[in-house]
mmCIF file of C-alpha atoms and ligand atoms in Angstrom:
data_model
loop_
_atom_site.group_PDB
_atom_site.id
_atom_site.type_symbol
_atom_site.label_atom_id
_atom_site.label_comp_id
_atom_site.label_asym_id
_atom_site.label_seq_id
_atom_site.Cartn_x
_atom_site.Cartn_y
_atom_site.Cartn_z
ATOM 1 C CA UNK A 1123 194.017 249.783 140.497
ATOM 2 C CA UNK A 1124 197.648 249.543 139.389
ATOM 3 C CA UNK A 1125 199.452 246.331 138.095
ATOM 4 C CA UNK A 1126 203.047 246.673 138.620
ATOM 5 C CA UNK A 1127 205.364 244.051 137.302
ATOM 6 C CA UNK A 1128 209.063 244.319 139.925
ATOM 7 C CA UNK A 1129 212.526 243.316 138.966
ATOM 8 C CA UNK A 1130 216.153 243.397 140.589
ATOM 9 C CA UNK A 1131 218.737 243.575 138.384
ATOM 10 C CA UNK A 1132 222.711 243.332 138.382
ATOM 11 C CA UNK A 1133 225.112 242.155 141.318
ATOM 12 C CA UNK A 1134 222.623 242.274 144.340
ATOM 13 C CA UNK A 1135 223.321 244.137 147.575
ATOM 14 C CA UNK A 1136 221.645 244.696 150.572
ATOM 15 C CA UNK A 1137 218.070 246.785 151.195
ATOM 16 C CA UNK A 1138 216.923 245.584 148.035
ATOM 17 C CA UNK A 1139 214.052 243.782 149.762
ATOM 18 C CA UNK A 1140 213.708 247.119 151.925
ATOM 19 C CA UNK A 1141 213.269 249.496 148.935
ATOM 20 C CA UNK A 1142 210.939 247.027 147.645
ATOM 21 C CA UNK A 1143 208.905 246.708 150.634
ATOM 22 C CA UNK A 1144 208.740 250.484 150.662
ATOM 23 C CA UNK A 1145 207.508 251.035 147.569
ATOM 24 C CA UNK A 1146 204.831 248.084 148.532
ATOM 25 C CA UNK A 1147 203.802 249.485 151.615
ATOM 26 C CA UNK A 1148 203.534 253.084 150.303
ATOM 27 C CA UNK A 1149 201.170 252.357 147.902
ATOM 28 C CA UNK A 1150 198.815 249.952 149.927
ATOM 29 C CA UNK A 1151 199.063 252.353 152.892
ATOM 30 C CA UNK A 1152 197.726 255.358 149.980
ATOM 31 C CA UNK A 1153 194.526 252.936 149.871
ATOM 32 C CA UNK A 1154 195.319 252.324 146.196
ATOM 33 C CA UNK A 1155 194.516 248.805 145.122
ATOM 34 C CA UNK A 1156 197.697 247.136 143.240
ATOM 35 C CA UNK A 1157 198.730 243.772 141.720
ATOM 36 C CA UNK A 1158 201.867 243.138 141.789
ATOM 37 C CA UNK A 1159 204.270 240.789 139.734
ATOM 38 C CA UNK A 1160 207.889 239.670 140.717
ATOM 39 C CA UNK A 1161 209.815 239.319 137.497
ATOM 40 C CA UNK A 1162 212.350 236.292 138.432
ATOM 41 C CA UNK A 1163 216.318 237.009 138.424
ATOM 42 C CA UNK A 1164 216.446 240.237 136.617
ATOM 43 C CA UNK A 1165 215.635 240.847 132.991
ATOM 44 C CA UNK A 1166 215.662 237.083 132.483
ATOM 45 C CA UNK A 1167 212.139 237.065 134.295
ATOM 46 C CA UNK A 1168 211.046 239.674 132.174
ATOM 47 C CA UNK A 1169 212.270 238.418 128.754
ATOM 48 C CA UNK A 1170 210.885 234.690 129.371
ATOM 49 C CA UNK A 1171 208.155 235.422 131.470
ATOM 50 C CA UNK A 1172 208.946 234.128 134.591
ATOM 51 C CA UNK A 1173 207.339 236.320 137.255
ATOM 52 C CA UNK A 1174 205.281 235.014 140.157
ATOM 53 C CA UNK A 1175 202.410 237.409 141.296
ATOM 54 C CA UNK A 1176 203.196 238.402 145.183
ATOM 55 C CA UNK A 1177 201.080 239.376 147.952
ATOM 56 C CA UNK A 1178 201.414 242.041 150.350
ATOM 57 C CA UNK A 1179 202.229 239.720 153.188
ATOM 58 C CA UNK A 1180 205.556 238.608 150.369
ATOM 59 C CA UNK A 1181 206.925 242.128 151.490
ATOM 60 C CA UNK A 1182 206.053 241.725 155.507
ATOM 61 C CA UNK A 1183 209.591 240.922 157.361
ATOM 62 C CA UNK A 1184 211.971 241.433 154.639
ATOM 63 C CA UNK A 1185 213.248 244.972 155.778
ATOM 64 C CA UNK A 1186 216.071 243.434 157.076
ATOM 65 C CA UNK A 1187 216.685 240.646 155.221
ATOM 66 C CA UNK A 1188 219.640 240.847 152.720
ATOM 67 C CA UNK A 1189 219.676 239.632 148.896
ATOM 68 C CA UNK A 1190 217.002 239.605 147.429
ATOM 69 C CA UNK A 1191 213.227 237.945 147.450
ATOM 70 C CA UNK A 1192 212.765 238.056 143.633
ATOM 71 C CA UNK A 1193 216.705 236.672 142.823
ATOM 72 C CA UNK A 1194 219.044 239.013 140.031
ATOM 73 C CA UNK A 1195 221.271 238.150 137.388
ATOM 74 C CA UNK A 1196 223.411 240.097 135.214
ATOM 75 C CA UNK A 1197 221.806 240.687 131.647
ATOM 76 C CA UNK A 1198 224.597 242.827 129.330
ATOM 77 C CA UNK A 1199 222.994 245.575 128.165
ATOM 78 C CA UNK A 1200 225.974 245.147 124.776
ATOM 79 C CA UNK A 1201 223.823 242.577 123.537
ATOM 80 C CA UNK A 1202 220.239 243.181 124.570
ATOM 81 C CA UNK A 1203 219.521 243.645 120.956
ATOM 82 C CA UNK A 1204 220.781 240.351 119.757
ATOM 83 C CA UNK A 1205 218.667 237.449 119.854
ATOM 84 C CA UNK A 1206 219.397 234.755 122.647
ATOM 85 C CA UNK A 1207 220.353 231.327 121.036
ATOM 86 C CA UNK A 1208 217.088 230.322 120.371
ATOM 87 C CA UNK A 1209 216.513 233.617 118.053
ATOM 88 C CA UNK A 1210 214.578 235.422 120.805
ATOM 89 C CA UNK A 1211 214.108 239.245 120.079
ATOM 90 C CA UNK A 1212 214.619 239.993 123.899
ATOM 91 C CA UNK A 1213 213.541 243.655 123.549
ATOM 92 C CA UNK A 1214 210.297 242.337 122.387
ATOM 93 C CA UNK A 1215 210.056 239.510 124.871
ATOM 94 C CA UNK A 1216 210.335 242.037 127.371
ATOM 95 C CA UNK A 1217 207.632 244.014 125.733
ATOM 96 C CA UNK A 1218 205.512 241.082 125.051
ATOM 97 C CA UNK A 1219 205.380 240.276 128.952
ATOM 98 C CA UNK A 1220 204.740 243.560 130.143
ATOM 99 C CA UNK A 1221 201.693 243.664 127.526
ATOM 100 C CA UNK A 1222 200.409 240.534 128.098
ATOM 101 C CA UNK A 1223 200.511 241.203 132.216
ATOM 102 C CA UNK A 1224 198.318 244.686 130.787
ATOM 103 C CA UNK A 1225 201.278 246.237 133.706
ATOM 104 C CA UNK A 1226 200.751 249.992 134.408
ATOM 105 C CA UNK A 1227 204.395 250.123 135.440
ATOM 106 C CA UNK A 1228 207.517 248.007 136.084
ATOM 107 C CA UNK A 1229 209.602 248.758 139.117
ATOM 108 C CA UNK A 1230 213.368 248.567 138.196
ATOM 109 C CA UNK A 1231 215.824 248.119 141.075
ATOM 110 C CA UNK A 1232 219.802 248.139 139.575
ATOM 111 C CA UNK A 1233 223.304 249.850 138.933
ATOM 112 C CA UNK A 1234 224.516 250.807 135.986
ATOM 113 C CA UNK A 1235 224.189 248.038 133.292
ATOM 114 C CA UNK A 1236 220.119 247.756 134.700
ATOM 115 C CA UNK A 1237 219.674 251.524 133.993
ATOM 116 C CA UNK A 1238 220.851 251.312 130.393
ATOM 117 C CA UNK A 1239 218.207 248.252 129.934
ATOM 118 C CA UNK A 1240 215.382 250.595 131.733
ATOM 119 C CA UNK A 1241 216.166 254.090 129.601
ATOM 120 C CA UNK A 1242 215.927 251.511 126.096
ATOM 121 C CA UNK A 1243 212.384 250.104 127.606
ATOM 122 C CA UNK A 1244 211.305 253.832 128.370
ATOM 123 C CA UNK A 1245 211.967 254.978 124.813
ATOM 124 C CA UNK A 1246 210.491 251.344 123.772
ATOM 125 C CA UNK A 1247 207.221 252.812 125.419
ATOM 126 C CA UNK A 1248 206.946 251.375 128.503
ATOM 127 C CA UNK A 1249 205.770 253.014 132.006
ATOM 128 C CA UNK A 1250 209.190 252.715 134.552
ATOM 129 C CA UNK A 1251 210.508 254.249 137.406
ATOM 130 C CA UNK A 1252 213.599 252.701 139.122
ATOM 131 C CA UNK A 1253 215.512 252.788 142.308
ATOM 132 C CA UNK A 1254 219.165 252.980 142.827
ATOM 133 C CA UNK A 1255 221.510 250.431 144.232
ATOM 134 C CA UNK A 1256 224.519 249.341 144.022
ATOM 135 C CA UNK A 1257 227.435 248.906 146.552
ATOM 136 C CA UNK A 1258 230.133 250.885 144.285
ATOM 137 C CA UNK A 1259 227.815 254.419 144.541
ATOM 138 C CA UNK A 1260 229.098 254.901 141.001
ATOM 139 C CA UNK A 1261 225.115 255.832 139.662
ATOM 140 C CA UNK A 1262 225.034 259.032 137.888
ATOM 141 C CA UNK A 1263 222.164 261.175 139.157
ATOM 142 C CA UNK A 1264 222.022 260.595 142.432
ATOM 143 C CA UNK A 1265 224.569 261.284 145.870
ATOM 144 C CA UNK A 1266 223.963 257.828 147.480
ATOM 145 C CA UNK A 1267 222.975 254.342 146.364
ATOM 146 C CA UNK A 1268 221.489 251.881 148.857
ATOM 147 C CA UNK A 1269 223.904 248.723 149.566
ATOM 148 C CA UNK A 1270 226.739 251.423 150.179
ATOM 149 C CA UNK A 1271 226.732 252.007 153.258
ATOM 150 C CA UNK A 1272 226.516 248.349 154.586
ATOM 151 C CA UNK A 1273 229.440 247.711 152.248
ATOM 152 C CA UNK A 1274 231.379 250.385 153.739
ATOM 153 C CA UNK A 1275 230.614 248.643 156.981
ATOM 154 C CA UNK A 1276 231.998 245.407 156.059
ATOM 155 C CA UNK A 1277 234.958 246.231 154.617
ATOM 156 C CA UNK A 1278 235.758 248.759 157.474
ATOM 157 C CA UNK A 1279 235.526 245.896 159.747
ATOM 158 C CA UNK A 1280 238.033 243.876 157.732
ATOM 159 C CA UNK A 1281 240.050 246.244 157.936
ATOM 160 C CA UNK A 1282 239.448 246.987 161.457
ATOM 161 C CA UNK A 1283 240.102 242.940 161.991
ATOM 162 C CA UNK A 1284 243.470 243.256 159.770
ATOM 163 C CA UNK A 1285 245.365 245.825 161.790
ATOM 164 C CA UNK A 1286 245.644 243.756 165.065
ATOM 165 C CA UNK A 1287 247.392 240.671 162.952
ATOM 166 C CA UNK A 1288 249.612 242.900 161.021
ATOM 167 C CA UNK A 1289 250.714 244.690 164.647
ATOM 168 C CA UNK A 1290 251.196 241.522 165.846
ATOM 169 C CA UNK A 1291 253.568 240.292 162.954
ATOM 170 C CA UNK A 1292 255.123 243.463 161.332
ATOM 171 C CA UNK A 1293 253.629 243.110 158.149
ATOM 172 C CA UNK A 1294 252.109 245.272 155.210
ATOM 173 C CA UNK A 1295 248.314 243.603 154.710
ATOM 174 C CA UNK A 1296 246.518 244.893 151.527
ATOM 175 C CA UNK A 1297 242.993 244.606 151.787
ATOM 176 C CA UNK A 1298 241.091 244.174 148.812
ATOM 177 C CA UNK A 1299 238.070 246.309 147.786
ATOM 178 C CA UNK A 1300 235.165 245.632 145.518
ATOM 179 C CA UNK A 1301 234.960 248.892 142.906
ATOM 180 C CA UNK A 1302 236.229 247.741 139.410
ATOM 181 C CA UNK A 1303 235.613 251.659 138.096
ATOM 182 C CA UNK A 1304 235.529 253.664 141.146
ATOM 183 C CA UNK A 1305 237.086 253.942 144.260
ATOM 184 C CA UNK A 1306 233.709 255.010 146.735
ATOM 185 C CA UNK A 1307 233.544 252.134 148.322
ATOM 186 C CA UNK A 1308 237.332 251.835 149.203
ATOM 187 C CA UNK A 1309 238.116 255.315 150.014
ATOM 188 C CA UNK A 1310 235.076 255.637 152.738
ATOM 189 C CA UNK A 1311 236.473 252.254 154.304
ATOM 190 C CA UNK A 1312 239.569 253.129 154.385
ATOM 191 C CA UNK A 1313 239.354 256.063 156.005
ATOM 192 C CA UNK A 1314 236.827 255.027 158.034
ATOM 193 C CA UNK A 1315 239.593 251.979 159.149
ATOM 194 C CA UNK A 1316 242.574 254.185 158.964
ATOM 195 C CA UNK A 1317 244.212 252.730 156.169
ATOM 196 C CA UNK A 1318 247.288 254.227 155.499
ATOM 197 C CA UNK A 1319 247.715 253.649 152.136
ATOM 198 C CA UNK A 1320 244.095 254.145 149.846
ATOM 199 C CA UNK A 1321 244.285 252.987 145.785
ATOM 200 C CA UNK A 1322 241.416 253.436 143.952
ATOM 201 C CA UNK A 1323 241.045 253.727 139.885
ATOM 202 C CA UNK A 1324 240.561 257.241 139.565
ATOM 203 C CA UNK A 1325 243.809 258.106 140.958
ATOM 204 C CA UNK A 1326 246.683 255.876 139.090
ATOM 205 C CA UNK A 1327 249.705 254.613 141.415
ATOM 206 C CA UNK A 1328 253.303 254.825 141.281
ATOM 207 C CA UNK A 1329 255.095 252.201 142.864
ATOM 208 C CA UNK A 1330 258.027 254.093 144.183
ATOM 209 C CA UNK A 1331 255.313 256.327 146.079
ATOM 210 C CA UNK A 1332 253.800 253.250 147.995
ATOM 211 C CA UNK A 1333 257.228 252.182 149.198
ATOM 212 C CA UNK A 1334 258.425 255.669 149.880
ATOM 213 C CA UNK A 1335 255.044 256.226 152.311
ATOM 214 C CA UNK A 1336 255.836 252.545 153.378
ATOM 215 C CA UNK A 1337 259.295 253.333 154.219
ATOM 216 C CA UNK A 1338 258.340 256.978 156.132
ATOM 217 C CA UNK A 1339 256.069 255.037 158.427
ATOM 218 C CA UNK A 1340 259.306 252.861 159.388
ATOM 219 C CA UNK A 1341 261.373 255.832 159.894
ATOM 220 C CA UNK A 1342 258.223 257.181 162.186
ATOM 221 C CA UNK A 1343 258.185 253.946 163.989
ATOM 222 C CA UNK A 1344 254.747 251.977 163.102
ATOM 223 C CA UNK A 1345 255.631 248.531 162.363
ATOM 224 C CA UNK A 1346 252.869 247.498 159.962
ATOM 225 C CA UNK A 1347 250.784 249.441 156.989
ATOM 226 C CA UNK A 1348 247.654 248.993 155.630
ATOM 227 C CA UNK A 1349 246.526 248.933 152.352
ATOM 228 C CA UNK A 1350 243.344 249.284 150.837
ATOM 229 C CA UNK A 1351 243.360 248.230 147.148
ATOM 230 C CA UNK A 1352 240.203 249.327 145.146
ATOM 231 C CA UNK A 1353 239.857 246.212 142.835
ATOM 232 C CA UNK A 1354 240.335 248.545 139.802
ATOM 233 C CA UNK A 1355 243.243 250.273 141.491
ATOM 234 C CA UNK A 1356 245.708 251.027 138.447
ATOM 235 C CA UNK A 1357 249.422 252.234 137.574
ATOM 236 C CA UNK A 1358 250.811 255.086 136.572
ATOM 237 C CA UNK A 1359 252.101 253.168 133.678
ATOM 238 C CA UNK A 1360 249.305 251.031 132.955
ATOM 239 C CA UNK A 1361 246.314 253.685 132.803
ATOM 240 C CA UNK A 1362 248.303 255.146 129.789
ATOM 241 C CA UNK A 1363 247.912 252.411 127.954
ATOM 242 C CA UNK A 1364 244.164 251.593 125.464
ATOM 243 C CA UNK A 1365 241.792 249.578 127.423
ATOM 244 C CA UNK A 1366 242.611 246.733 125.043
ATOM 245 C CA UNK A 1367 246.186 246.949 125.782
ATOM 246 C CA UNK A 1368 245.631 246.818 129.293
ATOM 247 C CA UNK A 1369 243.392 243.768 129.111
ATOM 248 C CA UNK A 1370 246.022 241.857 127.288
ATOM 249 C CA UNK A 1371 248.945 242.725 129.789
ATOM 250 C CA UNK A 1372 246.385 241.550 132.642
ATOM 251 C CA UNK A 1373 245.562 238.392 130.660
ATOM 252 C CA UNK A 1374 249.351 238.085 130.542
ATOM 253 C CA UNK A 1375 249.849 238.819 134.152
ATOM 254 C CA UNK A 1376 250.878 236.317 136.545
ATOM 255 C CA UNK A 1377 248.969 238.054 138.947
ATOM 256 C CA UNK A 1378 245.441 237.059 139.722
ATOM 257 C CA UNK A 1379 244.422 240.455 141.043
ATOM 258 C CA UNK A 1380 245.754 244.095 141.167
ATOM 259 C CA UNK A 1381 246.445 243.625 145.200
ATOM 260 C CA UNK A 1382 248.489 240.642 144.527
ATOM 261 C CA UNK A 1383 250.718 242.309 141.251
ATOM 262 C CA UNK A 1384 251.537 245.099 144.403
ATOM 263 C CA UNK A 1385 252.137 242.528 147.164
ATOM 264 C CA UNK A 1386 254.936 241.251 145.195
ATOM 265 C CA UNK A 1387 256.449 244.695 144.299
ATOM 266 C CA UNK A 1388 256.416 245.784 147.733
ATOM 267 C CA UNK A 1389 258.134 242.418 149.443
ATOM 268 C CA UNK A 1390 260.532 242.545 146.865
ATOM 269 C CA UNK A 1391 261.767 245.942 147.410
ATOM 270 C CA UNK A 1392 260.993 246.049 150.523
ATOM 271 C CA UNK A 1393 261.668 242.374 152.100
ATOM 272 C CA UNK A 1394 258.777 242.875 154.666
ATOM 273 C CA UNK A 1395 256.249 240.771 154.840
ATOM 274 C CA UNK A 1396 253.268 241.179 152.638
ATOM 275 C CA UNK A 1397 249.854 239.651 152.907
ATOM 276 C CA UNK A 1398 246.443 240.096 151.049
ATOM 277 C CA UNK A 1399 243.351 239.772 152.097
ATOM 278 C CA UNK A 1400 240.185 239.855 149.972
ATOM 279 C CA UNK A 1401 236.474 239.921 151.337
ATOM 280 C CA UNK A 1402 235.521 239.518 147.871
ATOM 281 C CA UNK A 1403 231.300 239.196 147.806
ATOM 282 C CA UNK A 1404 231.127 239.701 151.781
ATOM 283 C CA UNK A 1405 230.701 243.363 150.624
ATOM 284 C CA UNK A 1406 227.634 242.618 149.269
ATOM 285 C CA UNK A 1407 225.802 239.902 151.769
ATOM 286 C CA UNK A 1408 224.032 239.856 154.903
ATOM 287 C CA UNK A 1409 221.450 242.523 156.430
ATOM 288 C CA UNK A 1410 221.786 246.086 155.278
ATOM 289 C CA UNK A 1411 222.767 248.452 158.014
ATOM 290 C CA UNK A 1412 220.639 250.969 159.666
ATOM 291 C CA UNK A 1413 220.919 253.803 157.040
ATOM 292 C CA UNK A 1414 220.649 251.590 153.771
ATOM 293 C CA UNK A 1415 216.816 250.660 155.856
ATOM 294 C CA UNK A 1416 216.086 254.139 156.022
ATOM 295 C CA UNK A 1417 217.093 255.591 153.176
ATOM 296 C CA UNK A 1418 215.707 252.487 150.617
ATOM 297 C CA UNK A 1419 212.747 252.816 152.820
ATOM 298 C CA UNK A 1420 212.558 256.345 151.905
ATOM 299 C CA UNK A 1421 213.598 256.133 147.954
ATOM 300 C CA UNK A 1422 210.719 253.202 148.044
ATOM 301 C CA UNK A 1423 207.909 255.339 149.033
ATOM 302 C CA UNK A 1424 208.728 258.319 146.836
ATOM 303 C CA UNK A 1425 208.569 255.018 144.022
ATOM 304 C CA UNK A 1426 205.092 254.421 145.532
ATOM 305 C CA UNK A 1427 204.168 258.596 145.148
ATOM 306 C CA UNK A 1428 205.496 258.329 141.215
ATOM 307 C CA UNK A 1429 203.492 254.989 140.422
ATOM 308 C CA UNK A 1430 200.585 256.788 141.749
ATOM 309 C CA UNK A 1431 200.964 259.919 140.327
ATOM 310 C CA UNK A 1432 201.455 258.112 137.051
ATOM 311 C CA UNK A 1433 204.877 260.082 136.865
ATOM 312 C CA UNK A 1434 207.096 257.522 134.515
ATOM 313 C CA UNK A 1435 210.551 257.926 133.070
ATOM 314 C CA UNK A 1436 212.219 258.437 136.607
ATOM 315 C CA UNK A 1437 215.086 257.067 139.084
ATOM 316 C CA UNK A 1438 214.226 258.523 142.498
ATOM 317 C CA UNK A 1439 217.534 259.617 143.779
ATOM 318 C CA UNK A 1440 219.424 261.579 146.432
ATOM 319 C CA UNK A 1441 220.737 265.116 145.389
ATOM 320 C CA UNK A 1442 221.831 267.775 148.248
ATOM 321 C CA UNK A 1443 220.096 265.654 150.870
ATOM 322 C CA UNK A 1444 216.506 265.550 149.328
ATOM 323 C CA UNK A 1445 215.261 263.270 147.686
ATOM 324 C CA UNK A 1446 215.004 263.787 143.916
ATOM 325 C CA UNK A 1447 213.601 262.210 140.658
ATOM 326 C CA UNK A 1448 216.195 262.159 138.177
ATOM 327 C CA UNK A 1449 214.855 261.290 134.145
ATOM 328 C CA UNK A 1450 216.283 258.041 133.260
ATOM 329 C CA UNK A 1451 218.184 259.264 130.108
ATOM 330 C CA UNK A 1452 220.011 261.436 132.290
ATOM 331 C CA UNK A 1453 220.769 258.608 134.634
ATOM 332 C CA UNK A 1454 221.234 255.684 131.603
ATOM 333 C CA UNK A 1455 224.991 255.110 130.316
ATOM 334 C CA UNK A 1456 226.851 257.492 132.871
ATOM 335 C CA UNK A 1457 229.186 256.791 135.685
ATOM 336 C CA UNK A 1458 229.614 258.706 138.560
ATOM 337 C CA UNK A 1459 233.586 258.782 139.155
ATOM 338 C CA UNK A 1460 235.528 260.115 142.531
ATOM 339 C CA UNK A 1461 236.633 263.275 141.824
ATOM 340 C CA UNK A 1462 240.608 263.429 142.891
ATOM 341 C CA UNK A 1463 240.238 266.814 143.548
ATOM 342 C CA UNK A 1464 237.437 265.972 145.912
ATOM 343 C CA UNK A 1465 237.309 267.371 149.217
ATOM 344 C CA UNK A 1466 237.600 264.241 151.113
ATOM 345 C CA UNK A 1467 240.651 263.157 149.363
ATOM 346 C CA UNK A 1468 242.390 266.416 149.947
ATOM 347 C CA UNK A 1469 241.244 265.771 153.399
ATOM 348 C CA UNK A 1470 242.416 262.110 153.731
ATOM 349 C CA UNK A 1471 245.902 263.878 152.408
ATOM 350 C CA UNK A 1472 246.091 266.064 155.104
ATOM 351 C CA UNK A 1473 245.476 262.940 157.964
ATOM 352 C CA UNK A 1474 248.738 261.670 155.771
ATOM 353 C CA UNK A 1475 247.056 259.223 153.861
ATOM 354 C CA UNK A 1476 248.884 258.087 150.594
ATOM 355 C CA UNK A 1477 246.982 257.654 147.577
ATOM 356 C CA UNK A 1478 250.171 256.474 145.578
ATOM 357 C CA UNK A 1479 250.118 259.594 143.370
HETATM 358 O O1 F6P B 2245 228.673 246.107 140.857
HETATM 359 C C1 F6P B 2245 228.825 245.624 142.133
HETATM 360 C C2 F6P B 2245 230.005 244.680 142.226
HETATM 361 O O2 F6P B 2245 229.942 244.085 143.498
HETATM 362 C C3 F6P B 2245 231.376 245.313 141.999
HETATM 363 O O3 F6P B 2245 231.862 246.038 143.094
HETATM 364 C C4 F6P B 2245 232.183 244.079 141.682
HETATM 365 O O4 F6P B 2245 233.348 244.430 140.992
HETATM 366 C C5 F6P B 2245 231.233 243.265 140.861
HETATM 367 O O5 F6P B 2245 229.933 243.660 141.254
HETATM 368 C C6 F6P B 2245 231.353 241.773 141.003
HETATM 369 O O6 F6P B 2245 230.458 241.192 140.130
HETATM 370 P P1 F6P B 2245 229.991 239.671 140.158
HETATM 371 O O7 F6P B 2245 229.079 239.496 141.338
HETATM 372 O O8 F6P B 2245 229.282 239.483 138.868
HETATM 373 O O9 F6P B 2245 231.230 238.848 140.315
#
């Protein structure tokens, strides 16, 4: 018998419910009996003790079903060891429920903030083995998180959507991409879109670049350009400065986003006409595509084979197409940045895509 208390942690995405389900179906379908106990919203479930025990059937029908079935919230791992407001030790709370439940495990499903929380509750003691999502792919440890690939879907096919309009009226259209560190998400849609212009954080802007590659596509003839805008894209000037001093220019911008800061540049220098257009949480909703089903699927029953085994201390991951369990304090506090010397972005160079650099 094995009691295992679940949580999903951290901005949702899609195939939660399908790594979940995996992990479910693996073990039941090993003959092992479990119990299992769906920690509401994240950590909050765990530190008040707000779980709801599920039944197999919970897990029937969800592969496809966005979101997910036990809810998430975002629980800063900078303060997990300060009390809450009412003096709540939450490190112990989340001890205190996993005791009480007498859990052999807990089943952690989250990005980057959730791992943090998981490695601190391995060295408190506690059994866990967690599962990687996250739209941006920026997890340490492993190749691929699940959610990615249906977000590069969307936003391809907002981008897709935007080039017919901007033929139609001449214009430069910047298309927004979720990524506040890193640039996956953005650089795989926009080449998968054919973007002509790609900005993500790792690689730092110069203005005079994105006109200049607006400009030669004039010269060539193509009436519009595309922009994708990772939503951490970033200056030249800018990344030099501390990450307080940036925060307090962008507080002092009259710019509500990156995207819009570069609309304005580019119209005024320019005088074509510049739109922006920002999918915003579409990235992360509706069902997960065909790979994110497969592959959660997969990472969920290697979760099932570590529960069983009583292997604890693990993220199952994705390293040189196999899949892989990583130790958590190698996953916990990292983030997994684009390289700009990466082989796709020398390769997006040669199909003349601009990265602003
Ligand atoms: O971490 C995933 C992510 O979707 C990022 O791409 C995005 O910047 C952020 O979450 C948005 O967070 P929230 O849902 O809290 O607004």
């Amino acid at each position: 018998m094995k009691r295992i208390g679940i949580l999903t942690s951290g901005g949702d995405c899609q195939a939660l419910n399908a790594a979940m389900r995996g992990v479910v179906k693996s073990l039941v379908f090993s003959g092992e009996q479990i119990e299992i106990y769906g920690f509401l919203n994240g950590y909050q479930g765990l530190i008040y003790g707000n779980y709801r025990m599920l039944d197999v059937s919970d897990f029937s029908g969800i592969l496809t079903r966005g979101g997910t079935i036990l809810g998430s919230s975002r629980t800063p791992f900078k303060t997990i060891r300060e009390p809450d407001e009412k003096g709540t030790d939450k490190v112990e709370a989340m001890k205190h429920s996993y005791y009480k439940l007498n859990l052999d495990c807990l089943l952690i499903l989250g990005g980057n903030g959730t791992h943090k929380t998981a490695n601190l509750l391995r060295e408190e003691g506690l059994n866990v083995v967690t599962l990687p999502k996250t739209i941006d792919n920026d997890l340490w440890g492993t190749d691929m998180t699940f959610g990615f690939q249906s977000a590069v879907d969307i936003a391809t096919n907002v981008i897709d959507n935007i080039h017919t309009t901007a033929d139609s009226h001449s214009r430069v259209f910047i298309v927004e991409v979720m990524g506040h560190k890193v640039g996956y998400l953005t650089l795989n849609a926009g080449i998968a879109s054919g973007a002509d212009i790609i900005l993500i954080p790792e690689i730092p802007y110069d203005m005079k670049k994105i006109i200049k590659a607006i400009e030669e596509r004039k010269k060539r003839g193509s009436k519009f350009t595309i922009i994708a805008v990772a939503e951490g894209a970033i200056s030249k000037e800018n990344a030099k400065l501390s990450k307080k001093e940036y925060k307090k220019m962008l507080e002092k911008s009259p710019y509500s986003t990156v995207s819009y800061a570069i609309a304005a540049e580019i119209q005024k220098v320019t005088g074509q006409e510049v739109r922006v257009t920002i999918p915003g949480h579409m990235q992360r909703g509706g069902s997960p595509c065909p790979y994110d089903r497969i592959f959660a699927s997969r990472l969920g029953a290697e979760a099932g084979k570590l529960i069983l085994k009583g292997e604890y201390g693990f993220m199952v991951g994705y390293r040189n197409r196999e899949i892989v369990k990583v130790p958590l304090d190698q996953v916990a506090g990292k983030l997994k940045k684009l390289d700009p010397d990466a082989s796709i972005i020398k390769e997006a160079k040669m199909l003349g895509i601009s990265f602003g650099d």
